[in-house]
Short mmCIF file of C-alpha atoms in Angstrom, two decimals:
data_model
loop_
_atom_site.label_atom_id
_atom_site.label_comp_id
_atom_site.label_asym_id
_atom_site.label_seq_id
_atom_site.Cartn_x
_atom_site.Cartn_y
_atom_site.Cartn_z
CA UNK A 1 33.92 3.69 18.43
CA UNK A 2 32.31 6.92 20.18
CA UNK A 3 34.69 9.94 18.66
CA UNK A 4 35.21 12.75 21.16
CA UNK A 5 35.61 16.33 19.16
CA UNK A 6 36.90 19.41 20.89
CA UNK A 7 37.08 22.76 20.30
CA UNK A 8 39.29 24.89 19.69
CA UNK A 9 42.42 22.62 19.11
CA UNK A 10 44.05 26.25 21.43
CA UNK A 11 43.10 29.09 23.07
CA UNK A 12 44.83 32.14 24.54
CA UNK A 13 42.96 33.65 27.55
CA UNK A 14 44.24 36.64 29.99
CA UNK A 15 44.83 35.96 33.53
CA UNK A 16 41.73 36.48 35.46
CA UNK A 17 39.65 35.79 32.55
CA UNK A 18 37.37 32.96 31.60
CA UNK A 19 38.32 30.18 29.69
CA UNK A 20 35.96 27.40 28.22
CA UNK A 21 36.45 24.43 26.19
CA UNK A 22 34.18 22.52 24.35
CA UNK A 23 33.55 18.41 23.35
CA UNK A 24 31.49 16.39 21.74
CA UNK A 25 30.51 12.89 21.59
CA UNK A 26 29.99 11.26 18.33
CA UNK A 27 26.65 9.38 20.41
CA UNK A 28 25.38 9.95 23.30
CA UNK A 29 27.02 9.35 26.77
CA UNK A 30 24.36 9.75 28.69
CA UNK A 31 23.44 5.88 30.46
CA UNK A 32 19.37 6.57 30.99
CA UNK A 33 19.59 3.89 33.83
CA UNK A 34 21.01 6.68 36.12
CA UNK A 35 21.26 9.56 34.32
CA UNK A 36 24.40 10.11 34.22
CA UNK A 37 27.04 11.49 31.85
CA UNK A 38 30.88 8.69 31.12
CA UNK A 39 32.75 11.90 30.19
CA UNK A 40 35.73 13.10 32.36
CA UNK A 41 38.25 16.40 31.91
CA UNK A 42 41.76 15.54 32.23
CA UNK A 43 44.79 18.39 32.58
CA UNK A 44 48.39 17.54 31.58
CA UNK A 45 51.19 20.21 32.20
CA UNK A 46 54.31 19.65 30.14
CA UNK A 47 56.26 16.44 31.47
CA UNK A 48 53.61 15.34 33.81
CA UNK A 49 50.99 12.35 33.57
CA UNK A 50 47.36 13.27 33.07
CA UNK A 51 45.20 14.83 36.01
CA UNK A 52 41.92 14.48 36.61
CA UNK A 53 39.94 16.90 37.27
CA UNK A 54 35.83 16.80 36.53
CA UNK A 55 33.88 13.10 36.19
CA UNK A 56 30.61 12.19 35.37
CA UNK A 57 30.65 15.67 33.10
CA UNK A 58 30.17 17.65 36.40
CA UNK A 59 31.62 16.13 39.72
CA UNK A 60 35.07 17.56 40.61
CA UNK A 61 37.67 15.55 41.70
CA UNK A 62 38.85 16.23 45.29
CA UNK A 63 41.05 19.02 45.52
CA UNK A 64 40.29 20.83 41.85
CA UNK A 65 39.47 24.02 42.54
CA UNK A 66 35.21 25.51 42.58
CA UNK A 67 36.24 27.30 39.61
CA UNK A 68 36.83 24.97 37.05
CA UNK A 69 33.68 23.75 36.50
CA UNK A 70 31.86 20.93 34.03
CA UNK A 71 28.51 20.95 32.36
CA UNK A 72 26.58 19.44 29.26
CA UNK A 73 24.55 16.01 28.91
CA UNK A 74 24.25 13.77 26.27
CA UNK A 75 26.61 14.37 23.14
CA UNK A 76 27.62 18.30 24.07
CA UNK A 77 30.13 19.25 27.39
CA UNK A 78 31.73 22.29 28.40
CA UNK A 79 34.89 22.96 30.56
CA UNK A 80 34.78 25.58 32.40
CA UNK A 81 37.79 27.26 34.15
CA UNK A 82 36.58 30.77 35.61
CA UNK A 83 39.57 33.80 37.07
CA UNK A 84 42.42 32.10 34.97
CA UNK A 85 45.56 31.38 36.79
CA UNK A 86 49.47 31.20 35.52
CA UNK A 87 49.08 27.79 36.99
CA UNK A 88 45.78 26.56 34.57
CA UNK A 89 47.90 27.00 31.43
CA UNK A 90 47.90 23.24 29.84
CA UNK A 91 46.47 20.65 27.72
CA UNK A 92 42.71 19.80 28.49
CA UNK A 93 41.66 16.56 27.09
CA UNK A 94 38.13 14.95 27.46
CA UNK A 95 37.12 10.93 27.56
CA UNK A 96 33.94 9.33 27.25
CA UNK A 97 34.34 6.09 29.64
CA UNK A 98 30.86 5.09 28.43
CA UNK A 99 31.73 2.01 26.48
CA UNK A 100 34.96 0.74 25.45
CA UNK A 101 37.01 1.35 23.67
CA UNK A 102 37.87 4.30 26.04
CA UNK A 103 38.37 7.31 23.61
CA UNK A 104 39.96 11.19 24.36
CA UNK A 105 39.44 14.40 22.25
CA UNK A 106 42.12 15.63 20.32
CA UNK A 107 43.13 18.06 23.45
CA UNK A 108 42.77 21.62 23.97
CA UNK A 109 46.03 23.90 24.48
CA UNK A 110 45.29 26.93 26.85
CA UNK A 111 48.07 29.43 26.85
CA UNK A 112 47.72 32.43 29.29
CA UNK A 113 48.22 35.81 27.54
CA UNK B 1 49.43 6.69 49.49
CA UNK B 2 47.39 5.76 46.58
CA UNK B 3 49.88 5.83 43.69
CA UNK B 4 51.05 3.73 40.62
CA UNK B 5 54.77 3.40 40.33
CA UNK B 6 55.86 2.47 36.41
CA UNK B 7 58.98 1.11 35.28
CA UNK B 8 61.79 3.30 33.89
CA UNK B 9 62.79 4.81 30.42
CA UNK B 10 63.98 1.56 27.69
CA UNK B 11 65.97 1.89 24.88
CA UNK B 12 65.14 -0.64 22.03
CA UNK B 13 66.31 -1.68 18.76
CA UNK B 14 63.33 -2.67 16.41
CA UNK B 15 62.71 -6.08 16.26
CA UNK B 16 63.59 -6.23 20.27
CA UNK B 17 60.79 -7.56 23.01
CA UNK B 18 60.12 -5.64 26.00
CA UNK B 19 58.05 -5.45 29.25
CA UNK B 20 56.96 -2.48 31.09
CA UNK B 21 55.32 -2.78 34.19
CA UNK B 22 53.13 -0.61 37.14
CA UNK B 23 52.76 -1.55 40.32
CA UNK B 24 50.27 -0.41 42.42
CA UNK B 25 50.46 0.58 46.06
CA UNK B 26 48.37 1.82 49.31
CA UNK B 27 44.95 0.26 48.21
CA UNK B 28 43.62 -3.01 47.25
CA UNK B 29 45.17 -3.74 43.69
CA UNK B 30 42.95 -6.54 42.54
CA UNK B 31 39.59 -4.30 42.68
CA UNK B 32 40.45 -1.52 40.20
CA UNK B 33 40.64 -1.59 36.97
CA UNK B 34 43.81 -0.33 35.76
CA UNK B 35 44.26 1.03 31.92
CA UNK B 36 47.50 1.34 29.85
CA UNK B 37 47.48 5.17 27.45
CA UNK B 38 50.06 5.64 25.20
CA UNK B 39 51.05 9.25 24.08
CA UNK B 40 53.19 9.45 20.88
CA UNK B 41 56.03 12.89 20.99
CA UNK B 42 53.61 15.89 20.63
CA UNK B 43 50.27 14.11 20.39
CA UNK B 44 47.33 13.34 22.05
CA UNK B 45 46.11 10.09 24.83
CA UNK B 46 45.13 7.01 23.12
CA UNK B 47 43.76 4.26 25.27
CA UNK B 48 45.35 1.03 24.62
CA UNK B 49 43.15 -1.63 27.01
CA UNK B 50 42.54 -2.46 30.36
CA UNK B 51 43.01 -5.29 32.89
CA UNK B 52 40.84 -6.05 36.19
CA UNK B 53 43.73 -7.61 38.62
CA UNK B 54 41.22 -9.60 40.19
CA UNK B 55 40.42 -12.01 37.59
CA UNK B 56 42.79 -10.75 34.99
CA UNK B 57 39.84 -9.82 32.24
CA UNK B 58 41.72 -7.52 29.58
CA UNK B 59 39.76 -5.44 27.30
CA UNK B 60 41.98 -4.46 24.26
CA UNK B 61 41.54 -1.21 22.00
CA UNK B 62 40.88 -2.06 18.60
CA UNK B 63 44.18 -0.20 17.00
CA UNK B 64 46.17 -2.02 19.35
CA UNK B 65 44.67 -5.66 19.88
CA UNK B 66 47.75 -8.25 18.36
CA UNK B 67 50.26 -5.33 18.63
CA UNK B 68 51.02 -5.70 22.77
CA UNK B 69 49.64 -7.83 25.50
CA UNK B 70 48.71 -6.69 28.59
CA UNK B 71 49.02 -8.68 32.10
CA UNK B 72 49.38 -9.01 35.48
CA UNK B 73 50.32 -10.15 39.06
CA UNK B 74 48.27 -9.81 41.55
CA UNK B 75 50.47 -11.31 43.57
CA UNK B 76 53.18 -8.39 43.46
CA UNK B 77 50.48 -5.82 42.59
CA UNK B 78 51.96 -5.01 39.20
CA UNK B 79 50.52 -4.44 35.67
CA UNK B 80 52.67 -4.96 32.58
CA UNK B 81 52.32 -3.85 28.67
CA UNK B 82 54.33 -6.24 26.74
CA UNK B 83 55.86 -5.64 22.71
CA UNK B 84 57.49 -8.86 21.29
CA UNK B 85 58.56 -7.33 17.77
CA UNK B 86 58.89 -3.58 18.97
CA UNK B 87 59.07 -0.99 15.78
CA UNK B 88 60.04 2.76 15.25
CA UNK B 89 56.46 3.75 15.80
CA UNK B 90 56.46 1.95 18.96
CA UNK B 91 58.15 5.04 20.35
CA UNK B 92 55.89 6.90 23.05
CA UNK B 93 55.60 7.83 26.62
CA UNK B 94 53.18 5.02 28.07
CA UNK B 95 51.00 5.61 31.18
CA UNK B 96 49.06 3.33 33.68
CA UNK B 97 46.25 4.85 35.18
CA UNK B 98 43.98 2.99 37.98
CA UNK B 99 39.82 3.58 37.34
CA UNK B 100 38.07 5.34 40.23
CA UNK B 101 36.39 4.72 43.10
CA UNK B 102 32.96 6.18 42.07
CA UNK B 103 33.38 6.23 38.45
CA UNK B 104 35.78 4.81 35.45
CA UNK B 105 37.55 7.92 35.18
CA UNK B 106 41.28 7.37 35.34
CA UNK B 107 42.07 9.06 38.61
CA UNK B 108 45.39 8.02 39.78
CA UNK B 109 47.81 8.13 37.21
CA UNK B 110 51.44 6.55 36.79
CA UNK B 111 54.57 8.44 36.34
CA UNK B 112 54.78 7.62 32.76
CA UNK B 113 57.73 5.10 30.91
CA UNK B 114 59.45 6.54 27.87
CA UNK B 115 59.99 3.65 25.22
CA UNK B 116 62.35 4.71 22.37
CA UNK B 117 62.76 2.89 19.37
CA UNK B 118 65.32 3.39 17.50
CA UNK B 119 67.78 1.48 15.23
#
């Protein structure tokens, strides 16, 4: 099974700020057929479902804002979430749809300070 | 609308069978993959399997294979997770989530169903 490791497990950020998030693949996710990285960002709010927000590492999904961002290739991926809102405070997780099993970091709590 | 509607919140003693189920709505149900996650009280996604509605191919995750079953009718457009011996650590909010159109990112996501456990 590919392992997905983020970090930090939380995070505290001021409004306005910048807030990034980090995972990483235990192999690499990267399919050299056509370049491109299986790793979506998900954001859950307390009581909700899952939301996506970036696929392959980079695309947004339609109506996420231009400043949350995604980057990284291969085994290393950043989350980027730039002029932090009251509403961006959550649980970030990460998923490698690569191969299956299907597998999510740990999650990443951002609190707003 | 695209959306995925689950069945509600169950009670269970252990020991007790159930059936949840998600039916999808607003696009073409048998063409998606759609993918069960369960999320135990405080804790992370975990990815139990997947079925394609078209020709019913289920892909189980490894933790979970012989635990539940998953199915469907693609006749009413519904997906179901199925227990027959449920146990305590059964308990969990359980998703459905349908794969996308341009990648297998879990893009439309079900309300949720709350399973308790409990003797």
């Amino acid at each position: 099974d590919i392992v997905m490791t983020q970090s930090p497990d939380s995070l505290a950020v001021s409004l306005g700020e910048r807030a990034t998030i980090n995972c990483k693949s235990s192999q690499s996710i990267l399919y050299s057929s056509n370049n491109k990285n299986y790793l979506a960002w998900y954001q859950q709010k307390p009581g909700q479902p899952p939301k996506l927000l970036i696929y392959w590492a980079s695309t947004r999904e339609s109506g996420v804002p231009d400043r949350v961002s995604g980057s990284g290739s291969g085994t290393d991926f950043t989350l980027t979430i730039s002029s932090l809102q009251a509403e961006d405070a959550a649980v970030y997780y990460c998923q490698q749809y690569y191969t299956t099993p299907r597998t999510f970091g740990q999650g990443t709590k951002l609190e707003i300070k | 609308e695209v959306q995925l509607v689950q069945s509600g919140a169950e009670v269970k003693k252990p020991g007790e069978s159930l059936k949840i189920s998600c039916q999808g709505s607003g696009y073409s149900f048998t063409t998606y993959w759609i993918g069960w996650v369960r999320q135990m009280p405080g804790k992370g996604l975990e990815w139990m399997g997947s079925i394609y509605p078209g020709d019913s191919r289920i892909r189980y995750g490894p933790s979970l294979q012989g635990q539940v079953t998953i199915s469907g009718d693609k006749s009413i457009n519904t997906a179901y997770l199925q227990w027959s011996s449920l146990k305590a650590s059964d308990s969990a909010m359980y998703y459905c989530a349908r794969q996308g159109e341009t990648s297998d990112a879990f893009n439309i996501w079900g309300q949720g169903t709350m399973v308790t456990v409990s003797s």
